[in-house]
XYZ file of N, CA, C and O in Angstrom:
756
model
N 45.629 -89.553 -41.575
C 44.731 -88.618 -42.107
C 43.385 -88.687 -41.399
O 42.757 -87.634 -41.237
N 43.061 -89.805 -41.095
C 41.822 -89.996 -40.370
C 41.880 -89.291 -39.044
O 40.902 -88.674 -38.617
N 43.071 -89.360 -38.461
C 43.259 -88.695 -37.201
C 43.145 -87.185 -37.404
O 42.554 -86.491 -36.597
N 43.721 -86.732 -38.480
C 43.643 -85.310 -38.771
C 42.197 -84.894 -39.030
O 41.769 -83.818 -38.610
N 41.487 -85.702 -39.737
C 40.083 -85.420 -40.023
C 39.274 -85.351 -38.736
O 38.402 -84.501 -38.591
N 39.586 -86.279 -37.841
C 38.862 -86.301 -36.582
C 39.193 -85.060 -35.777
O 38.330 -84.448 -35.172
N 40.481 -84.701 -35.807
C 40.874 -83.502 -35.079
C 40.239 -82.274 -35.716
O 39.783 -81.351 -35.038
N 40.244 -82.274 -37.023
C 39.653 -81.162 -37.736
C 38.152 -81.097 -37.444
O 37.596 -80.011 -37.242
N 37.523 -82.236 -37.417
C 36.097 -82.285 -37.124
C 35.848 -81.825 -35.708
O 34.896 -81.083 -35.448
N 36.719 -82.246 -34.768
C 36.566 -81.830 -33.384
C 36.774 -80.324 -33.262
O 36.057 -79.641 -32.561
N 37.803 -79.840 -33.952
C 38.054 -78.394 -33.943
C 36.877 -77.661 -34.570
O 36.462 -76.608 -34.090
N 36.374 -78.210 -35.657
C 35.250 -77.570 -36.337
C 34.021 -77.589 -35.440
O 33.270 -76.602 -35.378
N 33.823 -78.689 -34.787
C 32.664 -78.785 -33.904
C 32.806 -77.803 -32.739
O 31.848 -77.128 -32.375
N 34.029 -77.720 -32.171
C 34.256 -76.791 -31.075
C 34.100 -75.355 -31.572
O 33.509 -74.508 -30.919
N 34.626 -75.090 -32.751
C 34.524 -73.760 -33.329
C 33.064 -73.440 -33.621
O 32.602 -72.332 -33.363
N 32.379 -74.410 -34.175
C 30.964 -74.221 -34.486
C 30.193 -73.983 -33.192
O 29.350 -73.093 -33.111
N 30.528 -74.744 -32.175
C 29.857 -74.555 -30.885
C 30.178 -73.192 -30.303
O 29.313 -72.510 -29.759
N 31.454 -72.789 -30.431
C 31.850 -71.479 -29.926
C 31.123 -70.382 -30.703
O 30.625 -69.404 -30.129
N 31.074 -70.562 -32.017
C 30.389 -69.575 -32.859
C 28.909 -69.536 -32.505
O 28.314 -68.468 -32.369
N 28.320 -70.719 -32.360
C 26.906 -70.778 -32.005
C 26.675 -70.139 -30.635
O 25.705 -69.408 -30.427
N 27.614 -70.415 -29.701
C 27.506 -69.834 -28.357
C 27.623 -68.313 -28.424
O 26.864 -67.598 -27.798
N 28.567 -67.839 -29.219
C 28.741 -66.396 -29.376
C 27.508 -65.778 -30.040
O 27.036 -64.714 -29.626
N 26.991 -66.453 -31.085
C 25.780 -65.966 -31.750
C 24.608 -65.941 -30.774
O 23.812 -64.992 -30.762
N 24.516 -66.982 -29.977
C 23.446 -67.067 -28.993
C 23.578 -65.941 -27.958
O 22.603 -65.283 -27.617
N 24.808 -65.685 -27.485
C 25.033 -64.616 -26.517
C 24.726 -63.248 -27.127
O 24.137 -62.387 -26.486
N 25.134 -63.085 -28.415
C 24.828 -61.826 -29.098
C 23.315 -61.655 -29.241
O 22.780 -60.568 -29.046
N 22.653 -62.733 -29.586
C 21.203 -62.686 -29.746
C 20.539 -62.352 -28.413
O 19.603 -61.538 -28.352
N 21.048 -62.965 -27.344
C 20.494 -62.691 -26.017
C 20.755 -61.241 -25.636
O 19.890 -60.545 -25.121
N 22.016 -60.761 -25.908
C 22.352 -59.371 -25.618
C 21.455 -58.411 -26.407
O 20.986 -57.405 -25.879
N 21.209 -58.754 -27.693
C 20.343 -57.908 -28.514
C 18.910 -57.928 -27.972
O 18.241 -56.901 -27.920
N 18.462 -59.130 -27.581
C 17.114 -59.237 -27.007
C 17.009 -58.438 -25.715
O 16.007 -57.762 -25.472
N 18.063 -58.531 -24.885
C 18.071 -57.763 -23.642
C 18.060 -56.271 -23.938
O 17.350 -55.501 -23.288
N 18.836 -55.840 -24.917
C 18.877 -54.426 -25.295
C 17.512 -53.985 -25.812
O 17.008 -52.926 -25.453
N 16.899 -54.839 -26.661
C 15.564 -54.529 -27.183
C 14.570 -54.466 -26.037
O 13.714 -53.575 -25.995
N 14.665 -55.394 -25.088
C 13.763 -55.409 -23.936
C 13.956 -54.153 -23.104
O 12.980 -53.536 -22.668
N 15.196 -53.765 -22.874
C 15.463 -52.552 -22.110
C 14.922 -51.332 -22.843
O 14.334 -50.429 -22.225
N 15.120 -51.286 -24.165
C 14.588 -50.178 -24.963
C 13.061 -50.154 -24.893
O 12.452 -49.084 -24.763
N 12.457 -51.334 -24.995
C 10.997 -51.419 -24.925
C 10.504 -50.991 -23.532
O 9.518 -50.275 -23.417
N 11.223 -51.434 -22.498
C 10.842 -51.047 -21.134
C 10.962 -49.543 -20.972
O 10.074 -48.896 -20.418
N 12.044 -48.977 -21.492
C 12.241 -47.531 -21.398
C 11.154 -46.792 -22.169
O 10.583 -45.810 -21.694
N 10.826 -47.287 -23.356
C 9.770 -46.682 -24.170
C 8.424 -46.787 -23.458
O 7.667 -45.804 -23.381
N 8.126 -47.961 -22.933
C 6.862 -48.154 -22.215
C 6.803 -47.281 -20.957
O 5.752 -46.733 -20.621
N 7.933 -47.144 -20.272
C 7.990 -46.302 -19.076
C 7.698 -44.853 -19.439
O 6.922 -44.177 -18.752
N 8.297 -44.370 -20.522
C 8.037 -42.996 -20.963
C 6.564 -42.815 -21.330
O 5.936 -41.818 -20.976
N 6.014 -43.797 -22.058
C 4.607 -43.716 -22.433
C 3.719 -43.709 -21.185
O 2.760 -42.940 -21.095
N 4.054 -44.565 -20.243
C 3.277 -44.638 -19.008
C 3.358 -43.318 -18.237
O 2.350 -42.830 -17.729
N 4.550 -42.732 -18.155
C 4.714 -41.466 -17.450
C 3.927 -40.351 -18.134
O 3.296 -39.523 -17.478
N 3.956 -40.346 -19.485
C 3.189 -39.336 -20.215
C 1.690 -39.520 -19.967
O 0.957 -38.552 -19.746
N 1.242 -40.756 -20.017
C -0.173 -41.042 -19.788
C -0.566 -40.667 -18.356
O -1.609 -40.060 -18.128
N 0.309 -41.006 -17.389
C 0.056 -40.656 -15.994
C -0.013 -39.142 -15.828
O -0.929 -38.616 -15.179
N 0.927 -38.410 -16.424
C 0.921 -36.947 -16.336
C -0.351 -36.373 -16.954
O -0.955 -35.441 -16.414
N -0.763 -36.942 -18.071
C -2.001 -36.497 -18.712
C -3.211 -36.738 -17.818
O -4.089 -35.877 -17.698
N -3.255 -37.897 -17.169
C -4.376 -38.205 -16.283
C -4.362 -37.318 -15.037
O -5.414 -36.873 -14.570
N -3.174 -37.055 -14.521
C -3.068 -36.161 -13.356
C -3.556 -34.766 -13.733
O -4.334 -34.151 -12.987
N -3.149 -34.262 -14.885
C -3.613 -32.945 -15.343
C -5.118 -32.935 -15.541
O -5.792 -31.969 -15.182
N -5.630 -34.014 -16.123
C -7.074 -34.110 -16.340
C -7.811 -34.124 -14.997
O -8.834 -33.447 -14.832
N -7.275 -34.852 -14.039
C -7.873 -34.904 -12.713
C -7.861 -33.528 -12.053
O -8.851 -33.097 -11.457
N -6.753 -32.818 -12.165
C -6.661 -31.479 -11.581
C -7.652 -30.518 -12.238
O -8.283 -29.696 -11.568
N -7.805 -30.618 -13.573
C -8.773 -29.772 -14.268
C -10.203 -30.097 -13.821
O -11.015 -29.197 -13.589
N -10.490 -31.383 -13.679
C -11.826 -31.782 -13.228
C -12.091 -31.280 -11.809
O -13.190 -30.826 -11.500
N -11.094 -31.362 -10.960
C -11.247 -30.863 -9.588
C -11.494 -29.364 -9.604
O -12.380 -28.866 -8.895
N -10.740 -28.633 -10.391
C -10.933 -27.178 -10.489
C -12.319 -26.857 -11.053
O -13.003 -25.952 -10.554
N -12.743 -27.602 -12.078
C -14.081 -27.399 -12.645
C -15.155 -27.653 -11.590
O -16.137 -26.911 -11.486
N -14.971 -28.718 -10.810
C -15.952 -29.036 -9.776
C -15.984 -27.951 -8.702
O -17.053 -27.547 -8.258
N -14.812 -27.474 -8.289
C -14.762 -26.405 -7.293
C -15.454 -25.147 -7.818
O -16.204 -24.494 -7.079
N -15.217 -24.808 -9.082
C -15.890 -23.647 -9.690
C -17.398 -23.859 -9.753
O -18.176 -22.942 -9.464
N -17.813 -25.060 -10.133
C -19.245 -25.389 -10.187
C -19.870 -25.258 -8.803
O -20.947 -24.677 -8.645
N -19.186 -25.771 -7.800
C -19.683 -25.714 -6.428
C -19.818 -24.266 -5.976
O -20.834 -23.881 -5.386
N -18.805 -23.450 -6.265
C -18.826 -22.033 -5.893
C -19.976 -21.311 -6.603
O -20.696 -20.518 -5.990
N -20.148 -21.585 -7.909
C -21.247 -20.949 -8.654
C -22.600 -21.380 -8.110
O -23.526 -20.568 -8.002
N -22.724 -22.657 -7.782
C -23.996 -23.159 -7.248
C -24.326 -22.499 -5.914
O -25.473 -22.105 -5.679
N -23.329 -22.393 -5.041
C -23.565 -21.757 -3.747
C -23.945 -20.289 -3.926
O -24.845 -19.786 -3.249
N -23.279 -19.602 -4.842
C -23.598 -18.201 -5.104
C -25.009 -18.070 -5.678
O -25.762 -17.157 -5.313
N -25.365 -18.992 -6.554
C -26.698 -18.977 -7.150
C -27.776 -19.215 -6.090
O -28.804 -18.530 -6.068
N -27.526 -20.162 -5.211
C -28.484 -20.452 -4.137
C -28.633 -19.244 -3.223
O -29.744 -18.884 -2.831
N -27.513 -18.607 -2.888
C -27.560 -17.419 -2.026
C -28.316 -16.287 -2.718
O -29.096 -15.577 -2.075
N -28.113 -16.124 -4.028
C -28.834 -15.081 -4.767
C -30.339 -15.368 -4.791
O -31.154 -14.454 -4.618
N -30.697 -16.617 -4.968
C -32.122 -16.998 -4.968
C -32.725 -16.744 -3.592
O -33.828 -16.207 -3.465
N -31.980 -17.109 -2.554
C -32.456 -16.902 -1.183
C -32.638 -15.407 -0.908
O -33.653 -14.999 -0.330
N -31.666 -14.597 -1.329
C -31.762 -13.152 -1.100
C -32.940 -12.559 -1.855
O -33.676 -11.714 -1.313
N -33.144 -12.990 -3.082
C -34.268 -12.491 -3.876
C -35.596 -12.900 -3.251
O -36.524 -12.101 -3.174
N -35.665 -14.141 -2.785
C -36.898 -14.608 -2.150
C -37.178 -13.810 -0.879
O -38.324 -13.395 -0.635
N -36.150 -13.571 -0.070
C -36.322 -12.780 1.152
C -36.723 -11.351 0.818
O -37.587 -10.769 1.483
N -36.103 -10.787 -0.203
C -36.435 -9.419 -0.615
C -37.882 -9.343 -1.091
O -38.607 -8.401 -0.749
N -38.311 -10.326 -1.858
C -39.697 -10.345 -2.331
C -40.675 -10.478 -1.166
O -41.728 -9.824 -1.152
N -40.337 -11.306 -0.189
C -41.195 -11.464 0.987
C -41.297 -10.146 1.744
O -42.392 -9.727 2.148
N -40.171 -9.484 1.936
C -40.175 -8.197 2.647
C -41.018 -7.174 1.886
O -41.785 -6.411 2.503
N -40.892 -7.146 0.572
C -41.678 -6.199 -0.239
C -43.172 -6.462 -0.101
O -43.975 -5.517 -0.054
N -43.553 -7.721 0.000
C -44.970 -8.047 0.159
C -45.478 -7.739 1.565
O -46.670 -7.517 1.762
N -44.572 -7.736 2.540
C -44.976 -7.429 3.911
C -45.122 -5.926 4.162
O -45.759 -5.523 5.140
N -44.536 -5.084 3.326
C -44.586 -3.643 3.562
C -46.013 -3.085 3.628
O -46.304 -2.277 4.529
N -46.929 -3.447 2.742
C -48.308 -2.945 2.888
C -48.966 -3.403 4.197
O -49.741 -2.646 4.799
N -48.625 -4.577 4.666
C -49.169 -5.066 5.939
C -48.652 -4.195 7.082
O -49.411 -3.791 7.978
N -47.358 -3.874 7.041
C -46.769 -3.008 8.061
C -47.423 -1.630 8.021
O -47.762 -1.054 9.072
N -47.610 -1.090 6.799
C -48.270 0.220 6.655
C -49.669 0.198 7.280
O -50.050 1.121 8.015
N -50.446 -0.839 7.004
C -51.805 -0.935 7.545
C -51.781 -1.089 9.064
O -52.639 -0.537 9.763
N -50.837 -1.841 9.575
C -50.674 -1.966 11.026
C -50.446 -0.581 11.635
O -51.088 -0.211 12.630
N -49.511 0.186 11.065
C -49.199 1.526 11.589
C -50.416 2.440 11.526
O -50.709 3.174 12.484
N -51.147 2.404 10.419
C -52.348 3.241 10.286
C -53.391 2.869 11.338
O -54.010 3.745 11.959
N -53.596 1.586 11.516
C -54.595 1.127 12.493
C -54.189 1.533 13.905
O -55.034 1.984 14.698
N -52.899 1.376 14.228
C -52.446 1.733 15.580
C -52.497 3.241 15.817
O -52.793 3.685 16.927
N -52.224 4.035 14.787
C -52.295 5.487 14.929
C -53.738 5.972 15.092
O -53.987 6.992 15.743
N -54.684 5.258 14.520
C -56.090 5.661 14.586
C -56.783 5.130 15.845
O -57.838 5.635 16.223
N -56.205 4.151 16.516
C -56.865 3.518 17.666
C -56.663 4.332 18.934
O -55.684 5.060 19.089
N -57.627 4.198 19.833
C -57.525 4.816 21.153
C -56.626 3.951 22.023
O -56.471 2.751 21.789
N -56.067 4.567 23.061
C -55.242 3.792 23.986
C -56.134 2.903 24.848
O -57.049 3.368 25.513
N -55.846 1.632 24.776
C -56.540 0.649 25.603
C -55.580 -0.515 25.801
O -54.571 -0.632 25.084
N -55.879 -1.385 26.755
C -54.986 -2.536 26.949
C -54.879 -3.404 25.689
O -53.819 -3.932 25.377
N -55.977 -3.502 24.964
C -55.969 -4.287 23.727
C -55.012 -3.670 22.704
O -54.195 -4.361 22.083
N -55.098 -2.372 22.505
C -54.243 -1.659 21.542
C -52.790 -1.751 21.983
O -51.883 -1.920 21.145
N -52.535 -1.667 23.284
C -51.160 -1.807 23.788
C -50.598 -3.186 23.450
O -49.423 -3.318 23.078
N -51.421 -4.216 23.565
C -50.991 -5.577 23.212
C -50.684 -5.695 21.722
O -49.688 -6.309 21.320
N -51.523 -5.078 20.897
C -51.294 -5.111 19.451
C -50.009 -4.346 19.106
O -49.237 -4.772 18.244
N -49.755 -3.224 19.797
C -48.515 -2.469 19.578
C -47.297 -3.324 19.915
O -46.283 -3.285 19.199
N -47.393 -4.074 21.014
C -46.270 -4.949 21.381
C -46.029 -6.006 20.312
O -44.879 -6.289 19.949
N -47.102 -6.575 19.784
C -46.974 -7.581 18.718
C -46.371 -6.948 17.468
O -45.482 -7.520 16.828
N -46.833 -5.741 17.127
C -46.303 -5.037 15.959
C -44.806 -4.742 16.134
O -44.013 -4.946 15.214
N -44.427 -4.278 17.317
C -43.006 -4.008 17.580
C -42.168 -5.291 17.514
O -41.028 -5.276 17.041
N -42.745 -6.373 17.982
C -42.057 -7.670 17.908
C -41.846 -8.073 16.446
O -40.768 -8.547 16.066
N -42.860 -7.867 15.618
C -42.759 -8.175 14.191
C -41.681 -7.303 13.543
O -40.834 -7.798 12.788
N -41.680 -5.996 13.843
C -40.665 -5.105 13.278
C -39.259 -5.507 13.722
O -38.321 -5.477 12.920
N -39.096 -5.866 14.977
C -37.782 -6.311 15.476
C -37.304 -7.547 14.722
O -36.137 -7.643 14.342
N -38.216 -8.476 14.514
C -37.876 -9.701 13.775
C -37.452 -9.366 12.347
O -36.433 -9.878 11.856
N -38.197 -8.490 11.683
C -37.873 -8.109 10.306
C -36.555 -7.329 10.255
O -35.767 -7.490 9.316
N -36.313 -6.493 11.268
C -35.049 -5.741 11.318
C -33.856 -6.681 11.497
O -32.792 -6.451 10.918
N -34.012 -7.726 12.280
C -32.918 -8.707 12.445
C -32.615 -9.423 11.137
O -31.498 -9.875 10.908
N -33.603 -9.507 10.262
C -33.409 -10.161 8.964
C -32.851 -9.206 7.912
O -32.512 -9.630 6.806
N -32.754 -7.902 8.251
C -32.126 -6.961 7.328
C -33.010 -5.814 6.879
O -32.573 -4.977 6.089
N -34.251 -5.734 7.353
C -35.142 -4.637 6.978
C -34.826 -3.422 7.845
O -34.723 -3.530 9.063
N -34.669 -2.250 7.211
C -34.364 -1.017 7.942
C -35.291 0.086 7.453
O -35.334 0.363 6.248
N -36.023 0.720 8.374
C -36.834 1.870 7.946
C -35.920 3.056 7.647
O -34.862 3.209 8.253
N -36.340 3.872 6.693
C -35.579 5.066 6.332
C -36.131 6.230 7.148
O -37.333 6.516 7.089
N -35.283 6.862 7.921
C -35.691 8.060 8.677
C -35.596 9.250 7.719
O -34.507 9.612 7.290
N -36.752 9.856 7.427
C -36.773 10.891 6.401
C -37.014 12.293 6.937
O -36.386 13.249 6.486
N -37.906 12.447 7.894
C -38.316 13.784 8.348
C -37.119 14.503 8.957
O -36.407 13.973 9.804
N -36.894 15.736 8.473
C -35.801 16.556 8.969
C -34.479 16.304 8.252
O -33.502 16.997 8.495
N -34.424 15.337 7.386
C -33.205 14.991 6.652
C -33.167 15.736 5.314
O -34.217 16.075 4.753
N -31.986 15.981 4.779
C -31.908 16.578 3.430
C -32.535 15.629 2.399
O -32.438 14.412 2.530
N -33.189 16.222 1.420
C -33.839 15.412 0.383
C -32.775 14.681 -0.438
O -31.822 15.271 -0.932
N -32.948 13.366 -0.556
C -32.048 12.516 -1.343
C -32.901 11.758 -2.358
O -33.676 10.876 -1.981
N -32.810 12.086 -3.641
C -33.662 11.430 -4.638
C -33.401 9.922 -4.765
O -34.208 9.210 -5.355
N -32.286 9.456 -4.198
C -31.997 8.012 -4.248
C -32.880 7.216 -3.294
O -33.142 6.042 -3.538
N -33.303 7.847 -2.211
C -34.118 7.115 -1.230
C -35.448 7.807 -0.930
O -36.277 7.252 -0.212
N -35.654 9.007 -1.441
C -36.904 9.741 -1.217
C -37.612 9.977 -2.548
O -36.971 10.221 -3.558
N -38.926 9.944 -2.480
C -39.750 10.277 -3.647
C -40.602 11.486 -3.248
O -41.499 11.350 -2.405
N -40.269 12.637 -3.809
C -40.989 13.863 -3.463
C -42.356 13.863 -4.130
O -42.467 13.759 -5.342
N -43.393 13.968 -3.284
C -44.758 13.974 -3.792
C -45.296 15.404 -3.870
O -46.051 15.756 -4.763
N -44.861 16.240 -2.938
C -45.273 17.642 -2.972
C -44.124 18.507 -2.468
O -43.250 18.048 -1.741
N -44.204 19.803 -2.854
C -43.142 20.728 -2.478
C -43.779 22.027 -1.989
O -44.694 22.546 -2.623
N -43.290 22.532 -0.883
C -43.787 23.790 -0.338
C -42.723 24.853 -0.570
O -41.629 24.755 -0.026
N -43.026 25.836 -1.368
C -42.082 26.915 -1.640
C -41.105 26.546 -2.739
O -41.168 25.476 -3.341
N -40.193 27.480 -2.989
C -39.192 27.314 -4.046
C -37.800 27.321 -3.417
O -37.561 27.974 -2.427
N -36.896 26.615 -4.032
C -35.523 26.600 -3.560
C -34.807 25.362 -4.061
O -35.425 24.430 -4.578
N -33.501 25.388 -3.889
C -32.734 24.244 -4.387
C -32.250 23.337 -3.256
O -32.123 22.141 -3.433
N -32.006 23.894 -2.074
C -31.537 23.099 -0.946
C -32.763 22.613 -0.175
O -33.300 23.313 0.684
N -33.229 21.389 -0.498
C -34.496 20.898 0.045
C -34.278 20.011 1.263
O -33.293 19.299 1.367
N -35.294 20.062 2.135
C -35.302 19.219 3.327
C -36.670 18.550 3.401
O -37.678 19.112 2.971
N -36.723 17.355 3.947
C -37.978 16.610 4.069
C -38.741 17.172 5.262
O -38.222 17.208 6.388
N -39.976 17.595 5.011
C -40.801 18.160 6.082
C -41.848 17.186 6.583
O -42.278 17.289 7.728
N -42.279 16.258 5.748
C -43.287 15.280 6.172
C -43.078 13.981 5.403
O -42.634 13.982 4.248
N -43.423 12.897 6.060
C -43.314 11.571 5.431
C -44.721 11.037 5.235
O -45.467 10.847 6.197
N -45.097 10.813 3.976
C -46.436 10.316 3.664
C -46.479 8.783 3.659
O -47.511 8.200 3.984
N -45.388 8.174 3.271
C -45.282 6.707 3.324
C -43.825 6.368 3.644
O -42.906 6.869 2.995
N -43.649 5.512 4.629
C -42.312 5.162 5.099
C -41.579 4.337 4.037
O -42.162 3.461 3.402
N -40.301 4.646 3.874
C -39.454 3.881 2.962
C -38.618 2.877 3.741
O -38.405 3.014 4.952
N -38.124 1.863 3.038
C -37.354 0.808 3.702
C -36.160 0.389 2.856
O -36.212 0.403 1.617
N -35.115 0.000 3.550
C -33.940 -0.643 2.945
C -33.955 -2.096 3.381
O -34.361 -2.408 4.506
N -33.524 -2.966 2.500
C -33.358 -4.371 2.877
C -31.925 -4.764 2.562
O -31.511 -4.756 1.407
N -31.166 -5.062 3.599
C -29.744 -5.397 3.500
C -29.010 -4.331 2.695
O -28.304 -4.611 1.731
N -29.245 -3.088 3.089
C -28.600 -1.907 2.514
C -28.960 -1.643 1.052
O -28.276 -0.885 0.371
N -30.014 -2.260 0.555
C -30.529 -1.967 -0.784
C -31.914 -1.366 -0.631
O -32.695 -1.792 0.226
N -32.217 -0.393 -1.477
C -33.520 0.258 -1.401
C -34.617 -0.733 -1.763
O -34.603 -1.334 -2.839
N -35.543 -0.905 -0.833
C -36.689 -1.777 -1.083
C -37.888 -0.936 -1.541
O -38.590 -1.295 -2.479
N -38.089 0.189 -0.844
C -39.144 1.115 -1.236
C -38.720 2.513 -0.809
O -38.294 2.728 0.326
N -38.839 3.459 -1.732
C -38.475 4.849 -1.432
C -39.537 5.487 -0.530
O -40.716 5.134 -0.607
N -39.104 6.397 0.310
C -40.039 7.137 1.174
C -40.787 8.160 0.329
O -40.178 8.900 -0.441
N -42.100 8.195 0.469
C -42.893 9.231 -0.198
C -42.931 10.413 0.759
O -43.428 10.290 1.883
N -42.377 11.566 0.318
C -42.179 12.686 1.235
C -42.676 14.006 0.650
O -42.861 14.146 -0.549
N -42.834 14.938 1.578
C -43.125 16.332 1.228
C -41.853 17.107 1.541
O -41.235 16.883 2.588
N -41.447 17.986 0.632
C -40.190 18.715 0.819
C -40.425 20.227 0.802
O -41.432 20.708 0.289
N -39.465 20.926 1.386
C -39.498 22.396 1.403
C -38.058 22.878 1.423
O -37.154 22.134 1.808
N -37.832 24.136 1.016
C -36.467 24.674 1.105
C -35.995 24.712 2.545
O -36.789 24.939 3.471
N -34.720 24.485 2.729
C -34.137 24.507 4.068
C -34.037 25.966 4.515
O -33.254 26.728 3.969
N -34.818 26.358 5.529
C -34.872 27.748 5.982
C -33.592 28.162 6.686
O -33.192 29.312 6.631
N -32.906 27.249 7.342
C -31.658 27.591 8.038
C -30.610 28.066 7.048
O -29.909 29.030 7.284
N -30.498 27.387 5.917
C -29.510 27.765 4.903
C -29.870 29.077 4.227
O -29.020 29.847 3.819
N -31.195 29.345 4.095
C -31.617 30.574 3.452
C -31.351 31.782 4.341
O -31.028 32.864 3.874
N -31.485 31.614 5.675
C -31.266 32.703 6.607
C -29.797 33.073 6.688
O -29.451 34.209 6.949
N -28.921 32.145 6.492
C -27.481 32.386 6.573
C -27.048 33.117 5.380
O -26.624 34.013 5.004
C-alpha cells in the first residue's frame, strides 16, 4: 500500500505539475493575447492621433499660406495707395511747371528746365501716370469734367482743356477740366 501511495503521490505530483504547467501556459497565452490586443489598441490610438496631428498640421499650413497671401495683398494695396497719393500731390506741381514753361520766353535756361520737366514726366509715366488726351475727343463724363459749354446739342466734343487730367495705373486720378461743344461734323451729316 505504501508503494501504491507513493505511486499515487507521484502520479498526483506529475498530474499537478502537468495541470500547473497547462495553467501556466494558458495564463501566458492569455497574457500574450491581452498584450497583442493592447498593442493593437495602442496602435489604432496612435494612428488616430497621428492622423489628427497630420490634419492639424495641414490646416495650419493652409492657414499660414492664406495669411501670407493676405499680407502680401495688403502690402501691395498699401503701396499702391501710397503711390497714388504721391502722384495726386505731384499733380499741382506738374500744372505749375507747365504754366511756367508756357509763359516763359525761349532761352537756353528755359530749354534746360523743359528737359528736366520732360524727364520728370517720363519718370512718372514709367511708374504708371498717364495724361488724358482730351482735346478733339468725344466728351466722356467718366474722365472729363465739363466746365463750360458752347452751343446746344447732345453729341459733345471737347474743344479746350482747362486743366489736364491723369490716370494712374488705369484708374482715374484726376478728371480733365474741359470746355465742350456740339460735334459739328455729326450735325452737318
